[in-house]
XYZ file of C-alpha atoms in Angstrom:
584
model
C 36.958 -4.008 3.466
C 39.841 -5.137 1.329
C 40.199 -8.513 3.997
C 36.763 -9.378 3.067
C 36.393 -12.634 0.801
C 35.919 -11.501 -2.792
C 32.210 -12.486 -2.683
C 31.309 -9.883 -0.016
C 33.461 -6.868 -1.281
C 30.346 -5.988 -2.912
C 28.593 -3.469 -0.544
C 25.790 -1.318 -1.251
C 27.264 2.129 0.025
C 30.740 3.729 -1.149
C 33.944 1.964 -0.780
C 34.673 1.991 3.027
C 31.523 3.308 4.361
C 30.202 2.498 7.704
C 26.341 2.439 8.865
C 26.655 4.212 11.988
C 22.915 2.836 13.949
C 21.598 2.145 17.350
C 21.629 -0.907 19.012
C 18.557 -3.458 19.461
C 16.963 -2.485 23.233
C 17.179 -5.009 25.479
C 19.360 -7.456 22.933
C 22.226 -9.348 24.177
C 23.598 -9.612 21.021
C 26.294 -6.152 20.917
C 23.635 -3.951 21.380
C 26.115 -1.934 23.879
C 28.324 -1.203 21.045
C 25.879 -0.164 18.386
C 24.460 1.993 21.015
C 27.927 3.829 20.855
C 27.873 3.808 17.337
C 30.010 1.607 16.620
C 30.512 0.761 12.722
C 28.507 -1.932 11.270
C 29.996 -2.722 7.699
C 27.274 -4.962 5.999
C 28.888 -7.519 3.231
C 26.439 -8.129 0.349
C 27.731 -10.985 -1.803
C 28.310 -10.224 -5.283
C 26.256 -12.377 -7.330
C 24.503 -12.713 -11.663
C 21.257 -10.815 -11.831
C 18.702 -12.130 -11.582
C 19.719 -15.758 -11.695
C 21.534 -15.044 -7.920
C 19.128 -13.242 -6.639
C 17.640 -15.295 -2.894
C 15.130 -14.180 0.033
C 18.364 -14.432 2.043
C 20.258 -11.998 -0.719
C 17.330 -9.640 -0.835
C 17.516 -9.647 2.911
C 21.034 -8.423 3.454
C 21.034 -6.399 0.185
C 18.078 -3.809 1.736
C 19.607 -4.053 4.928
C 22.983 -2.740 3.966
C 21.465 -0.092 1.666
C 19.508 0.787 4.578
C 22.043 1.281 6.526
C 24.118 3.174 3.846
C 21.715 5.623 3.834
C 21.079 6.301 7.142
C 24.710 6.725 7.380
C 24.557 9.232 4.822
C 22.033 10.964 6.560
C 23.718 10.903 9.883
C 20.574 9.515 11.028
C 21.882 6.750 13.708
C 20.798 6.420 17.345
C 17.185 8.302 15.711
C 14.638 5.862 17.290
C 10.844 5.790 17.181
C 8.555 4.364 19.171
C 5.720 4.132 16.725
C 5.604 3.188 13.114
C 2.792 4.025 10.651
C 3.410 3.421 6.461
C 0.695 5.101 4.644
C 0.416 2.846 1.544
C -1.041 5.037 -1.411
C -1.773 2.122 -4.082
C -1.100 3.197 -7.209
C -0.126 6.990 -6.701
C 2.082 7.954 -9.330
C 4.001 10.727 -9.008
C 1.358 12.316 -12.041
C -1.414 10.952 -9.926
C 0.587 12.927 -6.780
C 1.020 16.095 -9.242
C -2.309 16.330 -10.299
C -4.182 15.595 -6.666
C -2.650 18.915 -5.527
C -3.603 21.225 -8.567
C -7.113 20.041 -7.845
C -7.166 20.203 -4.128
C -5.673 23.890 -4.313
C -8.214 24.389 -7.280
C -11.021 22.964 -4.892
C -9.474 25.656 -1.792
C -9.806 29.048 -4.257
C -5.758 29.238 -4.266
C -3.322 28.392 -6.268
C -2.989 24.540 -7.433
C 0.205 24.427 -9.029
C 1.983 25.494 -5.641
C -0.247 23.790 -3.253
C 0.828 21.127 -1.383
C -0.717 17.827 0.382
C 0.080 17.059 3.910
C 2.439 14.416 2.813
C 4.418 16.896 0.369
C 5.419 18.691 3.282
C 7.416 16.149 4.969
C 11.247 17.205 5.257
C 12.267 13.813 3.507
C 11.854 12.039 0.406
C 13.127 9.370 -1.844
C 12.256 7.419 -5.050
C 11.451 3.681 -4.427
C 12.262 1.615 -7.511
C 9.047 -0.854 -7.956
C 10.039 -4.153 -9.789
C 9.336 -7.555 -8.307
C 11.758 -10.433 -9.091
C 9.603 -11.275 -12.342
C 7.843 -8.756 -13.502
C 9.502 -5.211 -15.092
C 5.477 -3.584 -14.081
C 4.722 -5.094 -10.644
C 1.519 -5.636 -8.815
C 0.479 -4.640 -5.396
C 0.750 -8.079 -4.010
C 4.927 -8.122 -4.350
C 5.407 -4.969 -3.985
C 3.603 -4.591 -0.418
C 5.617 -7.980 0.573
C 8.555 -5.695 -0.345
C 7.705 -3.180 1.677
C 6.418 -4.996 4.648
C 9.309 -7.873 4.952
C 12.443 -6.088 3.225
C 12.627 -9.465 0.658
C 11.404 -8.955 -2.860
C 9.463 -11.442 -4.408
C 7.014 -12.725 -7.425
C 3.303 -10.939 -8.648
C 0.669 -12.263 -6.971
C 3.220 -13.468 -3.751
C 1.999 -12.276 -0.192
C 4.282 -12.944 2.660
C 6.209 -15.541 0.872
C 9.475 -15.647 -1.066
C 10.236 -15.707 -4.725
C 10.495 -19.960 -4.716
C 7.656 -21.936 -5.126
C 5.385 -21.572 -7.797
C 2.185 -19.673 -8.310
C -0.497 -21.689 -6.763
C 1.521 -23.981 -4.950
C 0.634 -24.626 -1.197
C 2.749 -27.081 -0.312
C 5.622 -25.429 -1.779
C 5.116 -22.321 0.012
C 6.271 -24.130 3.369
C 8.940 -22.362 5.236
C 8.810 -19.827 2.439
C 6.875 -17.544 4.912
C 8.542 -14.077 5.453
C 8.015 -12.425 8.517
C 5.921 -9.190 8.331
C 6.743 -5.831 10.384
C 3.543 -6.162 12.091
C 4.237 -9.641 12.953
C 7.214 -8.447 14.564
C 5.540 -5.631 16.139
C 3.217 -7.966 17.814
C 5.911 -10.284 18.750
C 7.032 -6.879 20.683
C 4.571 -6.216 22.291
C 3.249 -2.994 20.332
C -0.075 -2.496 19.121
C -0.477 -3.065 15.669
C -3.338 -1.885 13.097
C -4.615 -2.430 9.320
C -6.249 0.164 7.827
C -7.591 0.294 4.649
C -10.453 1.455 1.931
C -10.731 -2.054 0.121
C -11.811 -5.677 2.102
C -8.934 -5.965 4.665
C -8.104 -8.948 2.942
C -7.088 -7.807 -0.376
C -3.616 -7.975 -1.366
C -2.078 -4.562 0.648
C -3.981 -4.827 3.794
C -3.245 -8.856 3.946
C 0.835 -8.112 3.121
C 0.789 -7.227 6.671
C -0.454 -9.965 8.316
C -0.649 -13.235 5.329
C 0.866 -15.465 3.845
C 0.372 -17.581 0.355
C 1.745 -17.639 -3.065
C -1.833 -16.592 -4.747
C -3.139 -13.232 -3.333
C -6.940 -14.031 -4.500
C -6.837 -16.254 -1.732
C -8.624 -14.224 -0.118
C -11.733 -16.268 1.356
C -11.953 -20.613 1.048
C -14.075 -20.042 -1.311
C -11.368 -19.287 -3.261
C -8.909 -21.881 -2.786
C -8.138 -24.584 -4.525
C -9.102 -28.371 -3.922
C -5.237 -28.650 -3.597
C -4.739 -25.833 -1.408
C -7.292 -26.803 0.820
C -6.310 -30.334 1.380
C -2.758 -28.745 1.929
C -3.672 -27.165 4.934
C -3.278 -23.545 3.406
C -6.105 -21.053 5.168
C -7.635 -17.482 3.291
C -6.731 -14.560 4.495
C -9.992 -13.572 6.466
C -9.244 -16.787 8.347
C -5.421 -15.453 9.073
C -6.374 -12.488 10.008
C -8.873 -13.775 12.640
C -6.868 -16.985 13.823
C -4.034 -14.210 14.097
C -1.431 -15.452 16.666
C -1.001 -14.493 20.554
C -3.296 -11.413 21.100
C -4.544 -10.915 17.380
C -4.296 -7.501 15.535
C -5.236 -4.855 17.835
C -6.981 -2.696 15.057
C -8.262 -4.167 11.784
C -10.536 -1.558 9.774
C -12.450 -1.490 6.294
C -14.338 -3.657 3.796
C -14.949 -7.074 2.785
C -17.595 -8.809 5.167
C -18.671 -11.584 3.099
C -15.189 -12.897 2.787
C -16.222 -13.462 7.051
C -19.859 -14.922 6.820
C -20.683 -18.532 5.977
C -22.112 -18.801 3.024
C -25.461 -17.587 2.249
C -25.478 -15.813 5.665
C -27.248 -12.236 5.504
C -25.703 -9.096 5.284
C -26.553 -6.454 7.729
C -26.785 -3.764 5.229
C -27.347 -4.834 1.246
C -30.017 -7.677 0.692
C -28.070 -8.711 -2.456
C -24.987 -9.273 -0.491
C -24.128 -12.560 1.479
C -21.370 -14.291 2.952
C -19.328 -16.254 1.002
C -17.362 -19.059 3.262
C -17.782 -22.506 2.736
C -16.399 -23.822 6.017
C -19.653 -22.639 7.981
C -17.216 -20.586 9.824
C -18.849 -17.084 11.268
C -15.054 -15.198 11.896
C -16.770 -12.204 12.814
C -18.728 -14.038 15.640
C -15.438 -15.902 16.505
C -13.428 -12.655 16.646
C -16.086 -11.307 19.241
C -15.814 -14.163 21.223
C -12.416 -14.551 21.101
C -12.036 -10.580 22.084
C -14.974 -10.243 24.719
C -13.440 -6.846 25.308
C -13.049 -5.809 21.867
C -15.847 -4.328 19.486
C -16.877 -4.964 16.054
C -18.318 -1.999 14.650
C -19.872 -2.290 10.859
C -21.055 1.003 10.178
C -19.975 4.916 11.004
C -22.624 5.759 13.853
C -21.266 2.562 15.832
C -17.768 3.824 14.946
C -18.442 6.819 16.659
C -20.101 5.496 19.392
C -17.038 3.974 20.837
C -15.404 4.986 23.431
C -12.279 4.638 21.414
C -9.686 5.106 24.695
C -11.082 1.750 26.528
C -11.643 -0.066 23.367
C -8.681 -2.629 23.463
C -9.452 -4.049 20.275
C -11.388 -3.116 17.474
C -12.704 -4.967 14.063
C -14.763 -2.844 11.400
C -15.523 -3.932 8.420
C -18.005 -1.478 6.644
C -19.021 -2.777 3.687
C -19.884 -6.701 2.064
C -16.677 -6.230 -0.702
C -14.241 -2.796 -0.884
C -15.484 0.377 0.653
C -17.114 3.169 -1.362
C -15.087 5.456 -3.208
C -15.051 9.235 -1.289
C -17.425 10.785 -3.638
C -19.936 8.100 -3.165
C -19.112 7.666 0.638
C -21.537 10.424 2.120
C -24.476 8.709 0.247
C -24.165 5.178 1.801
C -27.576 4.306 3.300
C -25.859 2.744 6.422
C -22.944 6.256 6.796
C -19.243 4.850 6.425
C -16.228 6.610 8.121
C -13.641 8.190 5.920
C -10.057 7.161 5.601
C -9.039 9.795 7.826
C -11.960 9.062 10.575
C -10.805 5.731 10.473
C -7.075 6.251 10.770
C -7.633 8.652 13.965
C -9.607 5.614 15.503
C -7.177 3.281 15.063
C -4.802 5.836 16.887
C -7.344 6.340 19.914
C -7.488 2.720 20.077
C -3.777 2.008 19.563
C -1.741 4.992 21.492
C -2.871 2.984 24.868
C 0.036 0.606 24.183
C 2.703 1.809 26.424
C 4.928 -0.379 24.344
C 4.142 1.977 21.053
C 2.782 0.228 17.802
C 2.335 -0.219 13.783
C 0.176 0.889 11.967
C -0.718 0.833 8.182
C -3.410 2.711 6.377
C -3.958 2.251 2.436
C -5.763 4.383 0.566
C -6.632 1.580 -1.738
C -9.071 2.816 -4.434
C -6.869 4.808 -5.811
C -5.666 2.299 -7.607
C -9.176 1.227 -8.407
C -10.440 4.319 -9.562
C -6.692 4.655 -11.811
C -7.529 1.214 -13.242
C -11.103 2.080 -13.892
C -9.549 4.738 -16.210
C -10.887 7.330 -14.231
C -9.069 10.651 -12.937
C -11.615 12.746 -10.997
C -12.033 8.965 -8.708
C -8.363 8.761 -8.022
C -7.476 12.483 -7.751
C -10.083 12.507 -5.117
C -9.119 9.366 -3.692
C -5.485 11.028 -3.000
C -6.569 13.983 -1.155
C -8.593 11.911 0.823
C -5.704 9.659 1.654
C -3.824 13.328 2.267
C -6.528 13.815 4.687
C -5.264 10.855 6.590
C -2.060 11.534 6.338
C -3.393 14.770 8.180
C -5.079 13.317 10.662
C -2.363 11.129 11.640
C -0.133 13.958 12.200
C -2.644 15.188 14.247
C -2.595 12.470 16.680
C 0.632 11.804 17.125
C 4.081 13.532 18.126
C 6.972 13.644 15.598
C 9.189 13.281 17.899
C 8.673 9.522 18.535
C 6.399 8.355 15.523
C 8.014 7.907 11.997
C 5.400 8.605 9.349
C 6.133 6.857 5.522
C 4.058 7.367 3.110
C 4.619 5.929 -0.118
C 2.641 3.542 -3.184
C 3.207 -0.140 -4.148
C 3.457 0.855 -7.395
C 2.068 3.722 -10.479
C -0.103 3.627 -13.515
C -0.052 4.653 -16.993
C -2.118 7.847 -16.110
C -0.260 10.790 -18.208
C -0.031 14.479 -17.588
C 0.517 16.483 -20.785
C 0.213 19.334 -23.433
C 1.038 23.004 -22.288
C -1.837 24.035 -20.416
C -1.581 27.396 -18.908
C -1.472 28.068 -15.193
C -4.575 27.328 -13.513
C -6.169 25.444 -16.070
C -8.666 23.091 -14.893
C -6.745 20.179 -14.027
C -9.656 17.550 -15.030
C -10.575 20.231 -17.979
C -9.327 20.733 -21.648
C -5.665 22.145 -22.104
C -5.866 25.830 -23.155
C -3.104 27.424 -23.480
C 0.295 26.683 -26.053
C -0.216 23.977 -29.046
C 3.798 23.991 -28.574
C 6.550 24.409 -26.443
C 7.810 26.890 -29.090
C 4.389 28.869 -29.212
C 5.015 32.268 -27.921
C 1.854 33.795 -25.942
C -1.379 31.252 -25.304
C -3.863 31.348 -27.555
C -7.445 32.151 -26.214
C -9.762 28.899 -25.801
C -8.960 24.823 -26.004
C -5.439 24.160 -27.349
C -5.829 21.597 -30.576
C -4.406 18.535 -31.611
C -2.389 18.157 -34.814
C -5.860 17.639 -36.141
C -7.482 20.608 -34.588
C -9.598 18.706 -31.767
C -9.149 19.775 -28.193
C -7.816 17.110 -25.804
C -7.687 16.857 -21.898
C -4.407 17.825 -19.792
C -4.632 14.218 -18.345
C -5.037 10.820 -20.385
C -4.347 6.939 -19.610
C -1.492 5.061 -22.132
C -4.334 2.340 -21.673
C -7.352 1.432 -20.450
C -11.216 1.222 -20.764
C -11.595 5.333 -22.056
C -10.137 4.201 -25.321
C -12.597 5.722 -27.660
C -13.892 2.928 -29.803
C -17.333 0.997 -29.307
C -17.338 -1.700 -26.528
C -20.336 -3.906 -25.818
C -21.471 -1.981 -22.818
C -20.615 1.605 -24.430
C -21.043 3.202 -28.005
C -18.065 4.702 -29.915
C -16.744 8.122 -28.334
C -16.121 9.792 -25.192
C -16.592 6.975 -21.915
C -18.004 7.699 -18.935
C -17.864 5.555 -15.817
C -18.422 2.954 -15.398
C -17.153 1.065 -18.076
C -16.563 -2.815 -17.678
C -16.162 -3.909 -21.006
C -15.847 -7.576 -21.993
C -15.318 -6.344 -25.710
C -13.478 -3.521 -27.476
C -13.487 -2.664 -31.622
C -11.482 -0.219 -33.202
C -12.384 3.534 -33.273
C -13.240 3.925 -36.715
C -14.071 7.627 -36.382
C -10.928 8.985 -35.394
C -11.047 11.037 -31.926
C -13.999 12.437 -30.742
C -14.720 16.085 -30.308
C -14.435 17.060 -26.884
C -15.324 21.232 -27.779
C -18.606 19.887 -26.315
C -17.980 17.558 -23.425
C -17.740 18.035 -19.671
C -14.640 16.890 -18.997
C -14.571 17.491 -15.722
C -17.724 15.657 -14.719
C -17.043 12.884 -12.226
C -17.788 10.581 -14.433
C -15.890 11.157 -17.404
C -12.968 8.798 -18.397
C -10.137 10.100 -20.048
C -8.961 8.937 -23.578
C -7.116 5.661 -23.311
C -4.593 5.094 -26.220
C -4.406 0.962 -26.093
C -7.934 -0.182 -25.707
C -7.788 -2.599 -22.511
C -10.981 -3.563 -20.006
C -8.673 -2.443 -17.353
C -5.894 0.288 -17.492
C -2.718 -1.664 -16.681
C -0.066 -0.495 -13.305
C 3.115 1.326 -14.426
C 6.391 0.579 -13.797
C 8.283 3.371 -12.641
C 9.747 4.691 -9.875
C 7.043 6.057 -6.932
C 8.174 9.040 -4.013
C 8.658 8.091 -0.650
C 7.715 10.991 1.948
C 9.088 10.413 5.305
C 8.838 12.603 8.550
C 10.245 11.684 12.721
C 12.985 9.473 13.585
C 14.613 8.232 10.754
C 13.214 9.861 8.272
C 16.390 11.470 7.113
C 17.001 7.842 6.129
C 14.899 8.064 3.267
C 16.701 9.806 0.532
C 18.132 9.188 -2.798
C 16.681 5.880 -5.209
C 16.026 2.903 -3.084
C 15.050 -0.155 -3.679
C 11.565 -0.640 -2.396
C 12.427 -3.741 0.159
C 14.514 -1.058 1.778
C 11.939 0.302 2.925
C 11.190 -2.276 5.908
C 15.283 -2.002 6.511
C 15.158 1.700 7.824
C 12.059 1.467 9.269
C 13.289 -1.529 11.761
C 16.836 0.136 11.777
C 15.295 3.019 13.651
C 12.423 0.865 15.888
C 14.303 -0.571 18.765
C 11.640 -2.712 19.980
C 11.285 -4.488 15.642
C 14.805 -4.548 15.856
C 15.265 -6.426 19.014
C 12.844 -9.279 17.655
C 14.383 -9.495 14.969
C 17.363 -10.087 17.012
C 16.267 -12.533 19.007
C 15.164 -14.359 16.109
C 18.578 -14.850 14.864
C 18.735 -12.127 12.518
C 21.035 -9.826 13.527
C 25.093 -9.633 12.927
C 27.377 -8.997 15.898
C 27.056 -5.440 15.705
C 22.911 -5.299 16.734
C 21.608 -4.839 12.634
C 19.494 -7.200 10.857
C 21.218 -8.661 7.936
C 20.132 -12.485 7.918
C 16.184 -13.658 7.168
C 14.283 -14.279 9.942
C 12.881 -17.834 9.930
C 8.637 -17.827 9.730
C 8.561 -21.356 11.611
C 10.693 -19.517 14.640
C 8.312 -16.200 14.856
C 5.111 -19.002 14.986
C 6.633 -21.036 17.559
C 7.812 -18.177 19.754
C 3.693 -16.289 19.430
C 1.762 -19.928 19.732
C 4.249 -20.583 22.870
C 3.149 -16.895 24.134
C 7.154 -16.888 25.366
């Protein structure tokens, strides 16, 4: 270490540690002696924060903490065939906290101690969430994190931290390659899964690229953009290159339909390209084997283990939240339904594959300012989690689950055990209180007050334009917010736990705002020992390829990989395109 040029002494591990990890199958590049684990010592140059801060740095920074930790671990020569990240947006550890009172509540048992299918994974980490401008990030960084091990700007998908906002052009060999771009490249199959239109900003991390994530049909692109040559996500995900995506799942039709073109289920609804393009009919031609599936009785239909490819999308914009789902007139699979699908469909790969499923409107339901949504929204997404582990064997599938990023949602007061999680605390006004008081605890001004709350957010209590002063109930979309001028409301009388209550918001916002601490990692199969400690989140994609032979050797063969087999370097966009359009 000490031989090292001054600017590399910096290494993310301990003084003198070495990332013992298995070679890159099938790599020419020292594979052999990785396979032996052999030492790989990864140099990270020292450099001012932020100002130093490169795609390139970010790069080699995740890799060697990757490989730090899976040193640590002892995890080396732990491979897996198959990948799947469950992407929770938004869950908080709160959000996490209070999803398991109320799904043991919900079971008869005892919430406090009950755990979701993900909490009872062996390993776990924190993932620290900032993107390389923002302190509170958004889901469109964040995912990039995850999915390409660089960190970049809010709003970014797929694309470093250099251009600007916006900028088309500029976003030209700024392209960072994706996991399931290098699954693909591999040979694997490779899936999107998700509970919001498959091109919003999570879903389209895995598979886009450009520096505005509301880019999501033409529609919305600029008259720059356009004459740029930059193309919406719907149209990325369909002109997909080499075989395409084997499994694409959830909503967002209209971002596929030329404009003014009918939706087969809502009247009101209608497509919304302005290139005449149909990409749903193009997908079906393009995949004469493959079906397209827009409801749940098609869905189920399928004869799921000769269905080479599959597209659903189930609904014109995002899918319904789970306690509206069993109403929809035309039935809509769950989360869960939909992840073991993509499984059936996916597990005939001999090669293995990547998959990831978001339980997106968690986030949605958080920023609507509304617990019962998201707390219901997470045990569905436990569900899936579930299911998953269902289909698959831990012995050659590692399972991540993790969020993008938290929210302001707060769990507080002293209620006692087993209080209604969505009720009214009852039980100590203090930490110093000895006994709990019968009934609703007060606040220092003797009004009762819910165990969870928002630090902002549309349940703030004073009149809006859509809602009157006092308690809100969803849903509130408010363009305008006064003061409360009547202090808090009394809740001694409200149903708190009704669906559609929103909890007290202390800064009066029309959306409650992401938060930006740390979120858990849960990990489980090989690698998974990997995840432990405080990582950063583009570390994430590190261990995961680290411990996938087959994402490891493409990332090898393009140029990525030091002498010992490990990834350090950015892989060059322009390279993966040319090597899929060739068909190699």
């Amino acid at each position: 270490m000490n031989r090292l040029p001054s600017a590399l002494r910096r290494v993310l591990c301990p003084a003198g540690c070495a990332a013992l990890l298995a070679g890159c199958a099938g790599v020419a590049t020292a594979p052999a002696a990785a396979d032996r684990g052999a030492a790989a010592v990864i140099g990270v140059p020292a450099i001012a924060r932020p100002s130093g801060e490169t795609p390139a740095w970010w790069f080699r920074a995740g890799a060697a903490q990757a490989a730090a930790a899976s040193a640590q671990a002892q995890a080396g020569g732990q491979r897996a065939k198959n990948v799947i990240v469950f992407l929770g947006d938004g869950m908080s550890l709160p959000t996490i906290a209070a999803a398991h009172i109320l799904a043991g509540q919900r079971a008869g048992v005892d919430g406090e101690s009950y755990r979701l299918s993900f909490e009872r994974f062996p390993f776990s980490a924190l993932s620290r969430t900032y993107e390389t401008d923002q302190q509170t990030p958004d889901s469109a960084g964040t995912m990039t994190a995850i999915m390409t091990g660089v960190k970049t700007r809010a709003g970014y998908i797929g694309v470093s931290q250099l251009p600007r906002r916006d900028d088309c052009a500029g976003s030209r060999g700024q392209e960072l390659v994706t996991t399931l771009e290098l699954a693909a490249a591999a040979g694997m199959g490779t899936g999107a899964v998700t509970t919001t239109r498959i091109t919003h900003a999570t879903p389209a991390a895995t598979y886009g690229h450009l520096p505005e994530r509301n880019w999501e049909v033409d529609a919305e692109l600029t008259p720059e953009a356009k004459a740029q040559g930059c193309k919406d996500f719907a149209a990325q995900l369909v002109d997909f290159p080499g075989r395409g995506l084997t499994v694409a799942m959830g909503g967002g039709r209209t971002e596929f339909l030329p404009a003014g073109a009918a939706d087969p289920e809502h009247s009101t609804a209608v497509g919304r390209r302005l290139d005449g393009r149909n990409l749903i009919a193009e997908w079906t031609a393009r995949h004469p084997q493959g079906r397209y599936v827009w409801n749940q009785h098609q869905l189920d239909a399928l004869d799921l283990a000769h269905t080479p490819q599959l597209l659903g999308l189930f609904e014109p914009s995002h899918m319904n939240y789970e306690h509206e789902r069993p109403h929809d007139t035309a039935g809509e699979p769950s989360l869960a339904q939909m992840t073991t699908a993509a499984i059936a469909v996916l597990r005939q790969n001999p090669n293995g594959f990547f998959l990831m499923v978001e339980g997106g409107r968690i986030d949605h339901a958080l920023h609507a300012g509304n617990a019962f949504r998201a707390l219901d929204e997470t045990i569905a997404f436990a569900e899936a989690v579930k299911a998953a582990q269902a289909a698959t064997d831990p012995a050659d599938t590692l399972i991540v689950v993790t969020a993008d990023h938290s929210h302001t949602m707060t769990f507080a007061g002293y209620p006692r055990r087993g209080n209604p999680i969505l009720g009214k605390v009852q039980g100590h006004t203090s930490s110093y209180d000895e006994g709990s008081a019968p009934g609703n605890a007060p606040d220092a001004t003797g009004l009762p007050y819910t165990t969870l709350g928002f630090a902002s957010g549309p349940g703030y209590t004073g009149a809006s334009d859509r809602q009157s002063e006092g308690p809100k109930h969803y849903p509130h979309a408010p363009s305008q917010i006064s003061p409360a001028t009547r202090g808090r409301p009394n809740l001694t009388d409200v149903d708190t736990t009704d669906p559609d209550y929103l909890q007290e918001a202390t800064v009066p916002l029309k959306a409650e705002t992401h938060g930006g601490e740390d979120v858990a990692i849960f990990a489980n199969g090989p690698g998974a020992a990997a995840f432990h400690g405080e990582l950063e989140q583009n570390a994430i994609f590190h261990i995961i390829v680290q411990h996938t032979p087959r994402l490891r050797s493409e990332l090898c063969r393009l140029g990525s990989c030091n002498a010992a087999g490990v990834p350090v370097d950015r892989p060059r966009y322009a390279r993966w395109l040319q090597q899929e359009q060739q068909g190699r």
